[in-house]
Short mmCIF file of C-alpha atoms and ligand atoms in Angstrom, two decimals:
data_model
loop_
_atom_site.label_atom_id
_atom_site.label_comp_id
_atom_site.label_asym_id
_atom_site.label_seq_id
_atom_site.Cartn_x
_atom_site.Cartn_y
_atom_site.Cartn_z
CA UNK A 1 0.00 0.00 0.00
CA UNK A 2 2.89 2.54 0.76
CA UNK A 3 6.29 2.16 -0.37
CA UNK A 4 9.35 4.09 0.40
CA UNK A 5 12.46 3.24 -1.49
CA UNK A 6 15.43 4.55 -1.30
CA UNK A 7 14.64 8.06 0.07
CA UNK A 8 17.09 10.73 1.22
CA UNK A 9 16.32 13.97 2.72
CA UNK A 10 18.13 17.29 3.80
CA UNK A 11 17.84 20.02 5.46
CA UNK A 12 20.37 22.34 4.10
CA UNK A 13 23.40 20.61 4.45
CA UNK A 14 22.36 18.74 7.63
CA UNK A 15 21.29 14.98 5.78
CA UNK A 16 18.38 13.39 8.06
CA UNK A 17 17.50 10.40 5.71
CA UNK A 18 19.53 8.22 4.15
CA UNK A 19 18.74 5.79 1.60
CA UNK A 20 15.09 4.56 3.58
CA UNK A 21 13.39 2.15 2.20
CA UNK A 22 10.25 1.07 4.03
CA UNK A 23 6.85 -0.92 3.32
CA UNK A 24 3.05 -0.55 4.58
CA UNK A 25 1.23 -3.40 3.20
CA UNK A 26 -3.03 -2.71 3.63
CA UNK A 27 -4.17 -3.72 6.96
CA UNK A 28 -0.81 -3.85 9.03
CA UNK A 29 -0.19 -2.25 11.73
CA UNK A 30 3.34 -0.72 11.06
CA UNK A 31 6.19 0.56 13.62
CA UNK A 32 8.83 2.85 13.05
CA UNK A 33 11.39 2.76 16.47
CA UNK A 34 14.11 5.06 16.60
CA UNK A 35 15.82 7.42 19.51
CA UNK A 36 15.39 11.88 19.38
CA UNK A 37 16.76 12.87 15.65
CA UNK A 38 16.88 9.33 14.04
CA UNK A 39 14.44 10.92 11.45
CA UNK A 40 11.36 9.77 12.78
CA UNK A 41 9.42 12.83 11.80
CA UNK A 42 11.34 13.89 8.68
CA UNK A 43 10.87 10.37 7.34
CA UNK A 44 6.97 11.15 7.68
CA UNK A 45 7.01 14.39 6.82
CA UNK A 46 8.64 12.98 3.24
CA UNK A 47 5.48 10.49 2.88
CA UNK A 48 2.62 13.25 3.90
CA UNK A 49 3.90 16.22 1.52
CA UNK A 50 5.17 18.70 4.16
CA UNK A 51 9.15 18.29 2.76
CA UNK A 52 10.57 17.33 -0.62
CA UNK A 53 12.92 14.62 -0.63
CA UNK A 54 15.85 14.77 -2.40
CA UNK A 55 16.19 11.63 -4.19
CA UNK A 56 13.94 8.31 -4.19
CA UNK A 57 10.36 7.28 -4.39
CA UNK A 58 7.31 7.50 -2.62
CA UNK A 59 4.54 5.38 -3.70
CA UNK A 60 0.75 4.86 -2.03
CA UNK A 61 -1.79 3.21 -3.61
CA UNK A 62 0.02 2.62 -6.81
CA UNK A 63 0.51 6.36 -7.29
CA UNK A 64 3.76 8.04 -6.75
CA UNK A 65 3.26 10.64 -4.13
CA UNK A 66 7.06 11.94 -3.52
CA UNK A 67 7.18 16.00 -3.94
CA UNK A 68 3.21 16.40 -4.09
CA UNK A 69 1.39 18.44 -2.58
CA UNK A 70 0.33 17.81 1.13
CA UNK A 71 -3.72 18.01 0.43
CA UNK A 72 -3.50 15.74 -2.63
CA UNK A 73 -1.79 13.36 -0.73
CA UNK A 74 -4.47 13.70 1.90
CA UNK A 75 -7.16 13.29 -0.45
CA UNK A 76 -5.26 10.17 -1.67
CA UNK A 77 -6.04 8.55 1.67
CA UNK A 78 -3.50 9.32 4.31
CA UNK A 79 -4.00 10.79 7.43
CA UNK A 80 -1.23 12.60 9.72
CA UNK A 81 -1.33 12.93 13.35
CA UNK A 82 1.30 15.17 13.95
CA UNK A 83 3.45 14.80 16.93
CA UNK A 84 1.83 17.08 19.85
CA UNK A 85 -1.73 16.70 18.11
CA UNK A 86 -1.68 19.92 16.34
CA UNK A 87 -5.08 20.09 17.72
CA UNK A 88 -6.52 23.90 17.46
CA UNK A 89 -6.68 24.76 21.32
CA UNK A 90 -9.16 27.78 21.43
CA UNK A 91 -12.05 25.48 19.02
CA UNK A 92 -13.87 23.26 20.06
CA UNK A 93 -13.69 19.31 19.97
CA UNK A 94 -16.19 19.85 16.93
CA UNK A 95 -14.12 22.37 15.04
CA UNK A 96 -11.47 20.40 15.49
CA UNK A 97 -13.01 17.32 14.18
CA UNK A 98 -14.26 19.25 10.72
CA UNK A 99 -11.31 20.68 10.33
CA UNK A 100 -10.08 17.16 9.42
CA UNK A 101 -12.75 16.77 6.64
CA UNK A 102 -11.23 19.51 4.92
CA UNK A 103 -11.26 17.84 1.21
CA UNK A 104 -14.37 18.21 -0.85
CA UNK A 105 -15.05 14.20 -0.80
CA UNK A 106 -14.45 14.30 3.01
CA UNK A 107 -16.70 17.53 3.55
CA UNK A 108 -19.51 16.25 1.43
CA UNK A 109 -19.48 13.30 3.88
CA UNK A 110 -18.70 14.94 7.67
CA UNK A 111 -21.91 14.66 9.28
CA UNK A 112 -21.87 10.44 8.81
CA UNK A 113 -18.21 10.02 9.48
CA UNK A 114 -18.35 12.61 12.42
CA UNK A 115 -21.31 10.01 13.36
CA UNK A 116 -18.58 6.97 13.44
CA UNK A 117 -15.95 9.07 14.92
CA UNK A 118 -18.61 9.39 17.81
CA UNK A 119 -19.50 5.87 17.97
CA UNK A 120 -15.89 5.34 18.29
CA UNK A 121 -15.50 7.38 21.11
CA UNK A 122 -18.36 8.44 22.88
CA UNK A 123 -16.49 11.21 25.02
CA UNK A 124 -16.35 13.29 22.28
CA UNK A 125 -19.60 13.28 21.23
CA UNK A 126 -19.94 14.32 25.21
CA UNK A 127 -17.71 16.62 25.18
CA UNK A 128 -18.02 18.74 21.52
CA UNK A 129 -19.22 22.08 22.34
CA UNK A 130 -16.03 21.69 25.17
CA UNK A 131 -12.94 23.86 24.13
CA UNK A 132 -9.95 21.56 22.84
CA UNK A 133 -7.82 23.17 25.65
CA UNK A 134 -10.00 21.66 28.38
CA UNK A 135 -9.38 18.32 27.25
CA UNK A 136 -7.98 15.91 29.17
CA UNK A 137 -4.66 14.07 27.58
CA UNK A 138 -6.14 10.94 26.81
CA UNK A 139 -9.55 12.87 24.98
CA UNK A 140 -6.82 15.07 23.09
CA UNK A 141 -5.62 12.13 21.83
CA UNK A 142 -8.87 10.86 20.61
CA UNK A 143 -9.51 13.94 19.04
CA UNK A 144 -6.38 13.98 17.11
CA UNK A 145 -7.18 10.33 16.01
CA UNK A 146 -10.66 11.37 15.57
CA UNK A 147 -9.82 14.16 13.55
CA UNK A 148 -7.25 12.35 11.19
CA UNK A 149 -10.78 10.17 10.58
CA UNK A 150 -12.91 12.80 9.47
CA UNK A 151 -10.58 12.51 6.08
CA UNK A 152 -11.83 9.95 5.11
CA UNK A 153 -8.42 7.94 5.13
CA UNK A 154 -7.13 4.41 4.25
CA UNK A 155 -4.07 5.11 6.23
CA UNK A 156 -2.88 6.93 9.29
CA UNK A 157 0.47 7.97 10.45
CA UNK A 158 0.54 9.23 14.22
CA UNK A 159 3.98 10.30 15.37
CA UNK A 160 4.84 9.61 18.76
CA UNK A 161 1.15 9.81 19.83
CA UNK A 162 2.74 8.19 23.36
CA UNK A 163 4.32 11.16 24.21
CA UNK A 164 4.20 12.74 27.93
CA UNK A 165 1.49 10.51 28.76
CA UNK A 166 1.02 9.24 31.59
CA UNK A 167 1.29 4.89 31.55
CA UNK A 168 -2.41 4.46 31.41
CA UNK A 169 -3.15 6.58 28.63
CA UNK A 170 -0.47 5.16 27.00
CA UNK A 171 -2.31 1.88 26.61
CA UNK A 172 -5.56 3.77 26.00
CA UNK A 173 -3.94 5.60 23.12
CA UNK A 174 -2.60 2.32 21.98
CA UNK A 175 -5.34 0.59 22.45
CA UNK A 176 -7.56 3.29 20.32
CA UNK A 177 -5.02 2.75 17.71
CA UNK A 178 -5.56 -1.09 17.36
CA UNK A 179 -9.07 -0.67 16.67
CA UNK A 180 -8.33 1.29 13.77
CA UNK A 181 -7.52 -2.02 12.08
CA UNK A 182 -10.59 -3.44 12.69
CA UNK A 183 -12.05 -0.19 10.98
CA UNK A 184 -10.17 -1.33 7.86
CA UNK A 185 -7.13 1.11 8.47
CA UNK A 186 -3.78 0.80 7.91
CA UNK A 187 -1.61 2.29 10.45
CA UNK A 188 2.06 3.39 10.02
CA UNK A 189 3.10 4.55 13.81
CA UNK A 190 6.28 6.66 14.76
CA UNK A 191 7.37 5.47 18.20
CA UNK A 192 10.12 5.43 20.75
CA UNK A 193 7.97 3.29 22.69
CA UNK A 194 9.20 0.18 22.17
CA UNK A 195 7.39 -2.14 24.20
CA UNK A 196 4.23 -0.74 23.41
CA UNK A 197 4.74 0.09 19.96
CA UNK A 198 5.43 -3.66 19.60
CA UNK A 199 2.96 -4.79 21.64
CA UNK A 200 0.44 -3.73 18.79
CA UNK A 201 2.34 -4.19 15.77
CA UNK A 202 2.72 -6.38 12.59
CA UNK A 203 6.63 -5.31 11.99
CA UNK A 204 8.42 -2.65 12.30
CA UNK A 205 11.87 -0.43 11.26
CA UNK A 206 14.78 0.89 14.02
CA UNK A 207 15.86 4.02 12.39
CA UNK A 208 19.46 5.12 13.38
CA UNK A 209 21.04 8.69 12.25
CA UNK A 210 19.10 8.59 9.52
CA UNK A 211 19.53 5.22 8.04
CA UNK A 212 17.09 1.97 8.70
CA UNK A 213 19.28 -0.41 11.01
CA UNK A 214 17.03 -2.96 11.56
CA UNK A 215 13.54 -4.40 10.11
CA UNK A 216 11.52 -7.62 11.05
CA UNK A 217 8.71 -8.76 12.44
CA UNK A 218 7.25 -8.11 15.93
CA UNK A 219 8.82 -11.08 17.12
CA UNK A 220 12.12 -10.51 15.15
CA UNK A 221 11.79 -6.68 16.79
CA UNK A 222 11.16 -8.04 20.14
CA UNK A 223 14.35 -10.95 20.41
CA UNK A 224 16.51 -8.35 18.35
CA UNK A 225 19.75 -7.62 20.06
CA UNK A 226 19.82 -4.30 18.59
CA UNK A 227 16.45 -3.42 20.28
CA UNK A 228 17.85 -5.07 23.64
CA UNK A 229 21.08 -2.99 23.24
CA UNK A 230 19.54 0.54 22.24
CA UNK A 231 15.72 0.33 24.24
CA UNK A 232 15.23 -2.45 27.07
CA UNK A 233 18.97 -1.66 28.31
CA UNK A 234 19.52 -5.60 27.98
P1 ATP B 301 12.33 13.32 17.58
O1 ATP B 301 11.94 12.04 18.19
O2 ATP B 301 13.18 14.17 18.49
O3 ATP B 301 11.21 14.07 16.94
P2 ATP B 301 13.10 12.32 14.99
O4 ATP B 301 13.56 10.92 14.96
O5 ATP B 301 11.71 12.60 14.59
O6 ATP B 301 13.38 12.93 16.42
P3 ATP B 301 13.83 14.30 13.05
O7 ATP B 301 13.01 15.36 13.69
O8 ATP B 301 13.35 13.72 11.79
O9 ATP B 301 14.12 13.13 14.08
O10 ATP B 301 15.30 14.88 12.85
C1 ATP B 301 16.31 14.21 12.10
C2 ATP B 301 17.53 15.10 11.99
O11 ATP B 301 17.23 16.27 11.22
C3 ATP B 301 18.07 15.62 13.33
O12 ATP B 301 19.47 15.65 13.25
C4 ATP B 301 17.50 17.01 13.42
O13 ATP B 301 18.36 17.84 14.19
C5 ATP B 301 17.48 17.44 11.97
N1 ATP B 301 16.37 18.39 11.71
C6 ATP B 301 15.05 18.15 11.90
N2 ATP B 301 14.32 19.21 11.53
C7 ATP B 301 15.20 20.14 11.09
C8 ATP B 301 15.07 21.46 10.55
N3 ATP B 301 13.86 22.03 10.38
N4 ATP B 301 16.19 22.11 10.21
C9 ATP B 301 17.43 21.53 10.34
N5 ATP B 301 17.62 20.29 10.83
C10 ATP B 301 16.52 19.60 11.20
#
């Protein structure tokens, strides 16, 4: 469903990806580990439109998607929750959530996938006149999940959605994000939390200083000695 090959991105002269190449076949749940300024976010910031990379190739649904534009490749089918939620503070949980229909095929259908966001999670329906900054962390979260819905995607990407949570929102966050694959959608997730991450997973990548180190499945991931060395301090 989404393939990276052989990407590399810059940022001036600092180099943040090296030659990535990276899979997302439909209905997996995929993981991307790595430590602060692997390239977590640059890598997905390559895949959703927001940079350019500067050499390889990019391809979602059969299409190549590498340079485009970020609301084509929206309208495509993926979804970005960006790290921190980028959730609009001074709207409310409503706003927020239409906001994420923002393409014309999305917006012509908002009021019946605003209706499954709800059935998904009830607080917000509860809490949608409620101003976004009121929220607790663990309904933020929801609405940024909720809100990467309301486009009407085939894929999400959520980086670090785990981060300065507390232990049991953690697993409600992860938890929310499991059920997304019974919904029918594919999930690539940016995490440094490894046991989680993996606990919910299909496979995943270890990015290092830009480069992928490491790739297997949850169970390769989980015996890896890499993993051990960098994460679980084994
Ligand atoms: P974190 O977990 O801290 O978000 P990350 O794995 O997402 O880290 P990136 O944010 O992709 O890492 O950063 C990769 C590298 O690119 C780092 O060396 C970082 O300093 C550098 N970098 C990121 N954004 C910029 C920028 N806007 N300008 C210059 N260098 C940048």
């Amino acid at each position: 469903m989404l393939r990276v090959h052989n990407v590399n991105a810059a940022y001036g002269a600092v180099r943040a990806l090296w030659d990535v190449t990276i899979s997302v076949d439909e209905g997996e749940i995929v993981v991307v580990l790595g430590a602060n300024g692997a390239g977590k976010t640059t890598l997905v910031k390559a895949i959703v439109g927001l940079i350019e990379p500067s050499s390889g190739m990019i391809k979602f649904a059969g299409q190549r998607i590498e340079g485009r534009d970020a609301h084509r490749i929206s309208e495509l089918g993926i979804s970005y929750g960006p790290e921190g939620g980028g959730v609009f503070r001074d709207m409310s949980v409503r706003e927020n959530l239409e906001l994420g229909a923002y393409h014309r095929r999305a917006w012509e259908r908002r009021d019946k996938t605003l209706e499954r966001v709800f059935h998904l999670f009830p607080r917000l329906e509860e809490r949608e006149r409620a101003l976004s900054r009121t929220l607790s962390g663990g309904e933020r979260q929801m609405l940024v999940i909720g809100r990467a819905l309301m486009a009407l995607p085939t894929m999400c990407i959520f980086d670090e959605p785990s981060i300065g949570m507390s232990p049991l929102l953690v697993d409600q966050s992860f938890h929310v994000i499991s059920q997304l694959r019974d919904e029918g959608i594919t999930v690539l997730l940016i995490e440094q939390n490894v046991n989680k991450s993996l606990e919910i997973a299909d496979r995943g990548y270890v990015l290092q200083n830009g480069r992928v180190v490491l790739a297997g499945s949850r169970e390769e991931l989980v015996s890896s000695e890499v993993i051990g060395h960098a994460y679980l301090g084994l």
